[in-house]
mmCIF file of C-alpha atoms and ligand atoms in Angstrom:
data_model
loop_
_atom_site.group_PDB
_atom_site.id
_atom_site.type_symbol
_atom_site.label_atom_id
_atom_site.label_comp_id
_atom_site.label_asym_id
_atom_site.label_seq_id
_atom_site.Cartn_x
_atom_site.Cartn_y
_atom_site.Cartn_z
ATOM 1 C CA UNK A 312 -0.229 27.331 -18.628
ATOM 2 C CA UNK A 313 1.851 24.263 -19.519
ATOM 3 C CA UNK A 314 4.837 26.215 -17.964
ATOM 4 C CA UNK A 315 3.378 26.429 -14.838
ATOM 5 C CA UNK A 316 2.038 22.982 -14.811
ATOM 6 C CA UNK A 317 4.957 21.106 -13.199
ATOM 7 C CA UNK A 318 5.038 23.459 -10.532
ATOM 8 C CA UNK A 319 1.469 22.864 -9.338
ATOM 9 C CA UNK A 320 1.795 18.935 -10.097
ATOM 10 C CA UNK A 321 1.042 17.402 -6.894
ATOM 11 C CA UNK A 322 2.343 14.053 -7.117
ATOM 12 C CA UNK A 323 5.220 12.245 -9.271
ATOM 13 C CA UNK A 324 6.294 8.859 -9.510
ATOM 14 C CA UNK A 325 9.569 8.445 -8.543
ATOM 15 C CA UNK A 326 12.034 5.391 -8.637
ATOM 16 C CA UNK A 327 12.666 5.592 -4.921
ATOM 17 C CA UNK A 328 8.969 4.381 -4.719
ATOM 18 C CA UNK A 329 9.147 0.901 -6.368
ATOM 19 C CA UNK A 330 9.588 -2.645 -4.963
ATOM 20 C CA UNK A 331 10.522 -5.150 -7.582
ATOM 21 C CA UNK A 332 8.900 -8.545 -6.904
ATOM 22 C CA UNK A 333 10.785 -11.639 -7.630
ATOM 23 C CA UNK A 334 10.488 -14.994 -7.661
ATOM 24 C CA UNK A 335 13.660 -17.643 -7.182
ATOM 25 C CA UNK A 336 13.392 -21.228 -8.068
ATOM 26 C CA UNK A 337 15.447 -23.851 -6.478
ATOM 27 C CA UNK A 338 14.229 -26.319 -9.661
ATOM 28 C CA UNK A 339 15.103 -24.169 -11.953
ATOM 29 C CA UNK A 340 18.274 -24.354 -14.211
ATOM 30 C CA UNK A 341 17.456 -21.190 -16.171
ATOM 31 C CA UNK A 342 15.061 -18.300 -15.716
ATOM 32 C CA UNK A 343 11.387 -20.136 -16.579
ATOM 33 C CA UNK A 344 9.012 -18.005 -18.044
ATOM 34 C CA UNK A 345 5.497 -17.671 -15.871
ATOM 35 C CA UNK A 346 2.697 -17.779 -18.871
ATOM 36 C CA UNK A 347 -0.169 -15.884 -16.763
ATOM 37 C CA UNK A 348 2.341 -13.011 -16.265
ATOM 38 C CA UNK A 349 4.109 -12.413 -19.358
ATOM 39 C CA UNK A 350 8.038 -10.648 -19.038
ATOM 40 C CA UNK A 351 8.093 -12.432 -15.437
ATOM 41 C CA UNK A 352 10.384 -15.746 -14.886
ATOM 42 C CA UNK A 353 11.495 -17.752 -12.212
ATOM 43 C CA UNK A 354 14.970 -17.510 -11.650
ATOM 44 C CA UNK A 355 17.390 -20.048 -10.627
ATOM 45 C CA UNK A 356 19.060 -19.255 -7.666
ATOM 46 C CA UNK A 357 22.488 -19.003 -9.223
ATOM 47 C CA UNK A 358 21.057 -15.943 -11.465
ATOM 48 C CA UNK A 359 19.663 -14.038 -8.754
ATOM 49 C CA UNK A 360 22.432 -11.821 -7.627
ATOM 50 C CA UNK A 361 23.132 -10.698 -11.309
ATOM 51 C CA UNK A 362 19.265 -9.783 -11.600
ATOM 52 C CA UNK A 363 19.429 -7.709 -8.958
ATOM 53 C CA UNK A 364 22.445 -6.136 -9.614
ATOM 54 C CA UNK A 365 20.951 -4.927 -13.112
ATOM 55 C CA UNK A 366 17.735 -3.572 -11.171
ATOM 56 C CA UNK A 367 20.307 -1.648 -8.634
ATOM 57 C CA UNK A 368 21.970 -0.213 -11.736
ATOM 58 C CA UNK A 369 18.556 0.727 -12.828
ATOM 59 C CA UNK A 370 18.024 2.775 -9.665
ATOM 60 C CA UNK A 371 15.414 0.054 -8.079
ATOM 61 C CA UNK A 372 16.106 -0.073 -4.365
ATOM 62 C CA UNK A 373 14.177 -2.121 -3.127
ATOM 63 C CA UNK A 374 13.387 -5.977 -4.077
ATOM 64 C CA UNK A 375 10.685 -8.647 -2.640
ATOM 65 C CA UNK A 376 12.152 -12.305 -2.492
ATOM 66 C CA UNK A 377 9.467 -15.130 -3.020
ATOM 67 C CA UNK A 378 11.146 -18.476 -2.945
ATOM 68 C CA UNK A 379 10.274 -21.610 -4.676
ATOM 69 C CA UNK A 380 11.464 -24.620 -3.072
ATOM 70 C CA UNK A 381 12.630 -27.933 -4.463
ATOM 71 C CA UNK A 382 11.089 -29.845 -1.826
ATOM 72 C CA UNK A 383 7.507 -29.552 0.074
ATOM 73 C CA UNK A 384 5.862 -31.086 3.058
ATOM 74 C CA UNK A 385 3.089 -30.305 5.773
ATOM 75 C CA UNK A 386 5.841 -28.843 8.262
ATOM 76 C CA UNK A 387 6.940 -26.405 5.710
ATOM 77 C CA UNK A 388 10.608 -27.220 6.683
ATOM 78 C CA UNK A 389 12.498 -25.915 3.931
ATOM 79 C CA UNK A 390 11.057 -22.478 4.559
ATOM 80 C CA UNK A 391 13.314 -21.908 7.616
ATOM 81 C CA UNK A 392 16.015 -24.086 6.114
ATOM 82 C CA UNK A 393 19.506 -22.022 6.611
ATOM 83 C CA UNK A 394 20.606 -23.132 3.451
ATOM 84 C CA UNK A 395 16.689 -23.003 1.947
ATOM 85 C CA UNK A 396 16.439 -21.070 -1.724
ATOM 86 C CA UNK A 397 15.391 -17.507 0.227
ATOM 87 C CA UNK A 398 18.517 -17.848 2.669
ATOM 88 C CA UNK A 399 20.945 -18.617 0.093
ATOM 89 C CA UNK A 400 19.095 -15.935 -2.472
ATOM 90 C CA UNK A 401 19.706 -13.075 0.499
ATOM 91 C CA UNK A 402 23.111 -14.164 1.340
ATOM 92 C CA UNK A 403 24.132 -13.933 -2.291
ATOM 93 C CA UNK A 404 22.290 -10.514 -3.044
ATOM 94 C CA UNK A 405 23.778 -8.911 0.066
ATOM 95 C CA UNK A 406 27.232 -10.194 -0.997
ATOM 96 C CA UNK A 407 27.151 -8.463 -4.550
ATOM 97 C CA UNK A 408 24.440 -5.539 -3.992
ATOM 98 C CA UNK A 409 24.610 -4.402 -0.357
ATOM 99 C CA UNK A 410 23.249 -1.500 -0.791
ATOM 100 C CA UNK A 411 20.063 -3.217 -2.051
ATOM 101 C CA UNK A 412 17.012 -3.319 0.330
ATOM 102 C CA UNK A 413 16.317 -6.993 0.295
ATOM 103 C CA UNK A 414 12.606 -7.501 1.556
ATOM 104 C CA UNK A 415 11.466 -11.426 2.222
ATOM 105 C CA UNK A 416 7.911 -12.762 2.303
ATOM 106 C CA UNK A 417 7.534 -14.464 5.270
ATOM 107 C CA UNK A 418 4.705 -17.420 4.576
ATOM 108 C CA UNK A 419 4.775 -21.018 4.564
ATOM 109 C CA UNK A 420 2.056 -21.477 1.439
ATOM 110 C CA UNK A 421 5.121 -21.949 -1.091
ATOM 111 C CA UNK A 422 6.554 -24.540 1.173
ATOM 112 C CA UNK A 423 4.005 -26.824 1.957
ATOM 113 C CA UNK A 424 2.466 -29.594 0.205
ATOM 114 C CA UNK A 425 -1.101 -28.448 0.834
ATOM 115 C CA UNK A 426 -0.476 -25.148 -0.276
ATOM 116 C CA UNK A 427 -1.878 -23.290 2.986
ATOM 117 C CA UNK A 428 -0.175 -20.803 4.858
ATOM 118 C CA UNK A 429 0.848 -22.486 7.916
ATOM 119 C CA UNK A 430 0.272 -25.330 10.222
ATOM 120 C CA UNK A 431 -3.136 -27.583 9.436
ATOM 121 C CA UNK A 432 -4.908 -29.620 11.735
ATOM 122 C CA UNK A 433 -8.531 -30.213 13.046
ATOM 123 C CA UNK A 434 -10.050 -26.738 14.137
ATOM 124 C CA UNK A 435 -13.461 -26.576 15.626
ATOM 125 C CA UNK A 436 -14.893 -26.543 11.642
ATOM 126 C CA UNK A 437 -12.878 -29.181 10.388
ATOM 127 C CA UNK A 438 -9.232 -29.013 8.919
ATOM 128 C CA UNK A 439 -8.234 -25.604 9.499
ATOM 129 C CA UNK A 440 -5.085 -23.182 9.476
ATOM 130 C CA UNK A 441 -3.936 -23.642 13.269
ATOM 131 C CA UNK A 442 -2.805 -20.015 14.656
ATOM 132 C CA UNK A 443 -0.602 -20.834 17.530
ATOM 133 C CA UNK A 444 2.083 -23.432 15.963
ATOM 134 C CA UNK A 445 2.113 -21.485 12.702
ATOM 135 C CA UNK A 446 2.998 -18.033 14.519
ATOM 136 C CA UNK A 447 5.811 -20.411 16.106
ATOM 137 C CA UNK A 448 6.382 -21.081 12.145
ATOM 138 C CA UNK A 449 6.505 -17.958 10.926
ATOM 139 C CA UNK A 450 8.873 -16.647 13.434
ATOM 140 C CA UNK A 451 11.158 -19.350 12.593
ATOM 141 C CA UNK A 452 11.180 -18.377 9.200
ATOM 142 C CA UNK A 453 11.904 -14.635 9.902
ATOM 143 C CA UNK A 454 14.909 -15.260 12.039
ATOM 144 C CA UNK A 455 16.271 -17.600 9.362
ATOM 145 C CA UNK A 456 15.672 -14.704 6.898
ATOM 146 C CA UNK A 457 17.208 -11.851 9.006
ATOM 147 C CA UNK A 458 20.260 -14.337 9.608
ATOM 148 C CA UNK A 459 20.768 -14.553 6.154
ATOM 149 C CA UNK A 460 20.691 -10.842 5.741
ATOM 150 C CA UNK A 461 17.482 -9.485 4.966
ATOM 151 C CA UNK A 462 16.662 -5.739 5.890
ATOM 152 C CA UNK A 463 12.875 -6.470 6.257
ATOM 153 C CA UNK A 464 10.702 -9.379 6.588
ATOM 154 C CA UNK A 465 7.219 -9.359 5.276
ATOM 155 C CA UNK A 466 4.693 -11.558 6.620
ATOM 156 C CA UNK A 467 2.020 -12.261 4.486
ATOM 157 C CA UNK A 468 -0.309 -14.471 6.227
ATOM 158 C CA UNK A 469 -2.292 -12.433 8.395
ATOM 159 C CA UNK A 470 -2.328 -14.594 11.566
ATOM 160 C CA UNK A 471 -3.685 -13.108 14.722
ATOM 161 C CA UNK A 472 -0.881 -11.795 16.706
ATOM 162 C CA UNK A 473 1.836 -12.580 14.203
ATOM 163 C CA UNK A 474 3.660 -9.007 14.142
ATOM 164 C CA UNK A 475 4.013 -8.687 17.889
ATOM 165 C CA UNK A 476 5.338 -12.712 18.070
ATOM 166 C CA UNK A 477 7.737 -12.325 15.169
ATOM 167 C CA UNK A 478 9.118 -8.684 16.632
ATOM 168 C CA UNK A 479 9.831 -10.528 19.843
ATOM 169 C CA UNK A 480 11.388 -13.407 17.917
ATOM 170 C CA UNK A 481 13.630 -11.177 15.752
ATOM 171 C CA UNK A 482 14.565 -8.843 18.959
ATOM 172 C CA UNK A 483 15.498 -11.992 21.098
ATOM 173 C CA UNK A 484 17.361 -13.109 18.476
ATOM 174 C CA UNK A 485 19.540 -10.454 17.844
ATOM 175 C CA UNK A 486 18.120 -8.447 15.236
ATOM 176 C CA UNK A 487 16.203 -5.636 16.649
ATOM 177 C CA UNK A 488 17.202 -3.297 13.735
ATOM 178 C CA UNK A 489 15.365 -5.892 11.045
ATOM 179 C CA UNK A 490 12.388 -4.226 10.336
ATOM 180 C CA UNK A 491 8.757 -6.037 9.692
ATOM 181 C CA UNK A 492 6.784 -4.825 6.675
ATOM 182 C CA UNK A 493 3.198 -6.434 7.346
ATOM 183 C CA UNK A 494 0.670 -7.855 4.814
ATOM 184 C CA UNK A 495 -1.671 -5.933 7.028
ATOM 185 C CA UNK A 496 -4.582 -5.379 4.954
ATOM 186 C CA UNK A 497 -4.587 -8.358 2.566
ATOM 187 C CA UNK A 498 -8.071 -9.008 0.986
ATOM 188 C CA UNK A 499 -9.830 -12.067 -0.416
ATOM 189 C CA UNK A 500 -9.117 -10.999 -3.884
ATOM 190 C CA UNK A 501 -9.516 -13.347 -7.213
ATOM 191 C CA UNK A 502 -6.656 -10.992 -8.769
ATOM 192 C CA UNK A 503 -4.092 -13.543 -6.997
ATOM 193 C CA UNK A 504 -4.552 -16.059 -9.591
ATOM 194 C CA UNK A 505 -1.384 -15.538 -11.828
ATOM 195 C CA UNK A 506 0.940 -15.786 -8.712
ATOM 196 C CA UNK A 507 -0.178 -19.089 -7.785
ATOM 197 C CA UNK A 508 1.242 -20.223 -10.843
ATOM 198 C CA UNK A 509 4.231 -18.109 -10.622
ATOM 199 C CA UNK A 510 4.833 -19.353 -7.249
ATOM 200 C CA UNK A 511 3.602 -22.679 -7.504
ATOM 201 C CA UNK A 512 1.221 -22.299 -4.217
ATOM 202 C CA UNK A 513 -2.458 -23.646 -4.995
ATOM 203 C CA UNK A 514 -4.354 -25.397 -2.516
ATOM 204 C CA UNK A 515 -4.741 -29.083 -2.221
ATOM 205 C CA UNK A 516 -8.135 -28.306 -0.281
ATOM 206 C CA UNK A 517 -10.152 -24.819 0.794
ATOM 207 C CA UNK A 518 -9.063 -21.465 -0.093
ATOM 208 C CA UNK A 519 -7.707 -18.705 2.172
ATOM 209 C CA UNK A 520 -10.838 -16.856 2.751
ATOM 210 C CA UNK A 521 -10.807 -17.688 6.568
ATOM 211 C CA UNK A 522 -7.814 -15.548 7.212
ATOM 212 C CA UNK A 523 -8.244 -12.753 4.407
ATOM 213 C CA UNK A 524 -10.496 -9.749 4.391
ATOM 214 C CA UNK A 525 -13.939 -9.704 2.498
ATOM 215 C CA UNK A 526 -14.013 -6.791 -0.171
ATOM 216 C CA UNK A 527 -17.073 -5.755 0.806
ATOM 217 C CA UNK A 528 -15.564 -4.564 4.378
ATOM 218 C CA UNK A 529 -13.493 -1.198 4.726
ATOM 219 C CA UNK A 530 -13.865 -0.544 8.381
ATOM 220 C CA UNK A 531 -12.357 -3.952 9.071
ATOM 221 C CA UNK A 532 -9.370 -3.772 6.502
ATOM 222 C CA UNK A 533 -8.479 -0.705 8.537
ATOM 223 C CA UNK A 534 -8.698 -2.232 12.010
ATOM 224 C CA UNK A 535 -6.530 -5.037 10.806
ATOM 225 C CA UNK A 536 -3.596 -2.751 9.832
ATOM 226 C CA UNK A 537 -4.485 -0.923 13.052
ATOM 227 C CA UNK A 538 -3.350 -4.220 15.310
ATOM 228 C CA UNK A 539 -0.388 -4.843 13.292
ATOM 229 C CA UNK A 540 0.851 -1.280 13.977
ATOM 230 C CA UNK A 541 -0.043 -1.719 17.906
ATOM 231 C CA UNK A 542 1.883 -5.073 17.323
ATOM 232 C CA UNK A 543 5.137 -2.974 16.170
ATOM 233 C CA UNK A 544 4.951 -3.148 12.451
ATOM 234 C CA UNK A 545 7.070 -0.886 10.690
ATOM 235 C CA UNK A 546 5.363 -0.669 7.503
ATOM 236 C CA UNK A 547 1.746 -1.661 6.727
ATOM 237 C CA UNK A 548 0.527 -2.670 3.347
ATOM 238 C CA UNK A 549 -2.554 -2.945 1.460
ATOM 239 C CA UNK A 550 -3.058 -5.902 -1.030
ATOM 240 C CA UNK A 551 -4.223 -5.501 -3.665
ATOM 241 C CA UNK A 552 -3.433 -1.977 -4.753
ATOM 242 C CA UNK A 553 -5.577 -0.698 -7.829
ATOM 243 C CA UNK A 554 -9.274 -1.793 -6.568
ATOM 244 C CA UNK A 555 -8.492 -0.612 -3.157
ATOM 245 C CA UNK A 556 -6.988 2.925 -3.190
ATOM 246 C CA UNK A 557 -9.332 4.082 -0.709
ATOM 247 C CA UNK A 558 -8.172 1.706 2.015
ATOM 248 C CA UNK A 559 -4.698 3.010 1.080
ATOM 249 C CA UNK A 560 -5.741 6.401 1.994
ATOM 250 C CA UNK A 561 -7.624 5.458 5.101
ATOM 251 C CA UNK A 562 -4.263 3.520 6.567
ATOM 252 C CA UNK A 563 -1.932 5.774 5.500
ATOM 253 C CA UNK A 564 -3.588 7.949 8.322
ATOM 254 C CA UNK A 565 -2.400 5.728 10.843
ATOM 255 C CA UNK A 566 0.614 7.567 10.833
ATOM 256 C CA UNK A 567 3.037 4.321 9.491
ATOM 257 C CA UNK A 568 4.375 4.270 6.167
ATOM 258 C CA UNK A 569 2.100 2.374 3.592
ATOM 259 C CA UNK A 570 3.120 -0.207 0.957
ATOM 260 C CA UNK A 571 0.683 -0.801 -1.951
ATOM 261 C CA UNK A 572 1.109 -4.096 -3.818
ATOM 262 C CA UNK A 573 0.032 -4.225 -7.482
ATOM 263 C CA UNK A 574 -0.596 -7.838 -7.661
ATOM 264 C CA UNK A 575 -0.077 -10.143 -10.376
ATOM 265 C CA UNK A 576 -3.906 -10.237 -11.750
ATOM 266 C CA UNK A 577 -3.598 -6.316 -11.971
ATOM 267 C CA UNK A 578 -0.047 -6.745 -13.951
ATOM 268 C CA UNK A 579 -1.535 -9.640 -16.016
ATOM 269 C CA UNK A 580 -4.955 -7.262 -17.133
ATOM 270 C CA UNK A 581 -2.832 -4.454 -18.043
ATOM 271 C CA UNK A 582 -0.019 -6.914 -20.169
ATOM 272 C CA UNK A 583 -3.107 -8.779 -21.841
ATOM 273 C CA UNK A 584 -5.545 -6.067 -22.627
ATOM 274 C CA UNK A 585 -1.781 -3.918 -23.967
ATOM 275 C CA UNK A 586 -0.835 -7.525 -26.136
ATOM 276 C CA UNK A 587 -4.466 -7.141 -27.752
ATOM 277 C CA UNK A 588 -3.337 -3.443 -28.665
ATOM 278 C CA UNK A 589 -6.552 -2.175 -26.617
ATOM 279 C CA UNK A 590 -5.277 -0.008 -24.012
ATOM 280 C CA UNK A 591 -1.203 2.056 -24.191
ATOM 281 C CA UNK A 592 0.539 -0.111 -22.031
ATOM 282 C CA UNK A 593 3.132 2.490 -20.829
ATOM 283 C CA UNK A 594 0.330 5.010 -20.267
ATOM 284 C CA UNK A 595 -1.845 2.579 -18.154
ATOM 285 C CA UNK A 596 0.933 1.515 -16.239
ATOM 286 C CA UNK A 597 2.348 5.020 -15.108
ATOM 287 C CA UNK A 598 -1.136 6.045 -14.335
ATOM 288 C CA UNK A 599 -1.802 3.045 -12.034
ATOM 289 C CA UNK A 600 1.296 3.509 -10.195
ATOM 290 C CA UNK A 601 0.884 7.547 -9.994
ATOM 291 C CA UNK A 602 -2.739 6.994 -8.903
ATOM 292 C CA UNK A 603 -1.345 4.369 -6.008
ATOM 293 C CA UNK A 604 0.876 7.247 -5.099
ATOM 294 C CA UNK A 605 -1.612 9.704 -4.945
ATOM 295 C CA UNK A 606 -4.015 7.401 -2.477
ATOM 296 C CA UNK A 607 -0.698 7.905 -0.161
ATOM 297 C CA UNK A 608 1.508 4.346 -0.746
ATOM 298 C CA UNK A 609 4.907 5.431 -0.054
ATOM 299 C CA UNK A 610 6.459 1.996 -1.346
ATOM 300 C CA UNK A 611 4.729 0.231 -4.425
ATOM 301 C CA UNK A 612 5.597 -2.954 -5.136
ATOM 302 C CA UNK A 613 5.007 -3.723 -8.742
ATOM 303 C CA UNK A 614 5.983 -6.311 -11.434
ATOM 304 C CA UNK A 615 6.694 -3.162 -13.688
ATOM 305 C CA UNK A 616 9.360 -1.883 -11.409
ATOM 306 C CA UNK A 617 11.953 -2.660 -14.298
ATOM 307 C CA UNK A 618 9.881 -1.226 -16.901
ATOM 308 C CA UNK A 619 8.912 2.072 -15.081
ATOM 309 C CA UNK A 620 12.802 2.410 -13.908
ATOM 310 C CA UNK A 621 13.636 2.759 -17.212
ATOM 311 C CA UNK A 622 10.662 4.850 -18.613
ATOM 312 C CA UNK A 623 11.130 7.257 -15.763
ATOM 313 C CA UNK A 624 14.917 7.524 -16.812
ATOM 314 C CA UNK A 625 14.086 8.615 -20.396
ATOM 315 C CA UNK A 626 11.514 11.281 -18.924
ATOM 316 C CA UNK A 627 14.682 12.815 -17.011
HETATM 317 ZN ZN1 ZN B 1349 0.798 -17.588 2.278
#
């Protein structure tokens, strides 16, 4: 039976499935550890190309970049600065490691002084995110990333009409081959807490519940991804991953590649329990990712990517 097992195994994790999220911090002079995400750091801009080269040597094919700018304002102007932290990071990575797929997070929350994902103004229910000015901002950010050399832009703020708007802007500016990975199904989850410390993107007021999906709503979750598929998204996403595997499976049926994001809280829970000796870290990580794949994910975004690449190498 043991001999037959590998032949009948339905799924196996591969390095090709993995996307490594990385934080680039314009204010850092050396790597800054992130206390709520043990093992993860914010890299100074000067280090990022070398870090990515090492990941490529380990067999990782894709990275997802988040930026922490040196300056924040209400308009998120550093987010589309051609010399901004992400734009410089992409250029330096592509110069050193041209065969690494570079995906950039397209959002404003790390760049606004109020911590929200776009332009804030007076709405029908008081201060709120304004959809149309925020769309224009997202398009501007996406085009600046494409111009720097990003292969895939990943708009994360779930504004209405965002994918179509960005697709048109990319095409108009001469980037028809730049793909869009939409954070199409993003839940209002409690599991994002450690990321906010990592990306320095807490709020000065309110939260994001007005533009993220209630964890109770499965039909709405599928509908959101459906809309983005129709607007021209190349890759759909479910975020977080582990609590939402039913939605990974459902959204896979829409016919596009699906990315699943194992978020900071999922990472932190495994790391913390393993540090206490309560679970076996390696086995838990591999099981969590294999189950995400079994549910239907084509791409798995995980802070464990570098560890897993090493473990998969040992298992060969
Ligand atoms: Zn955001």
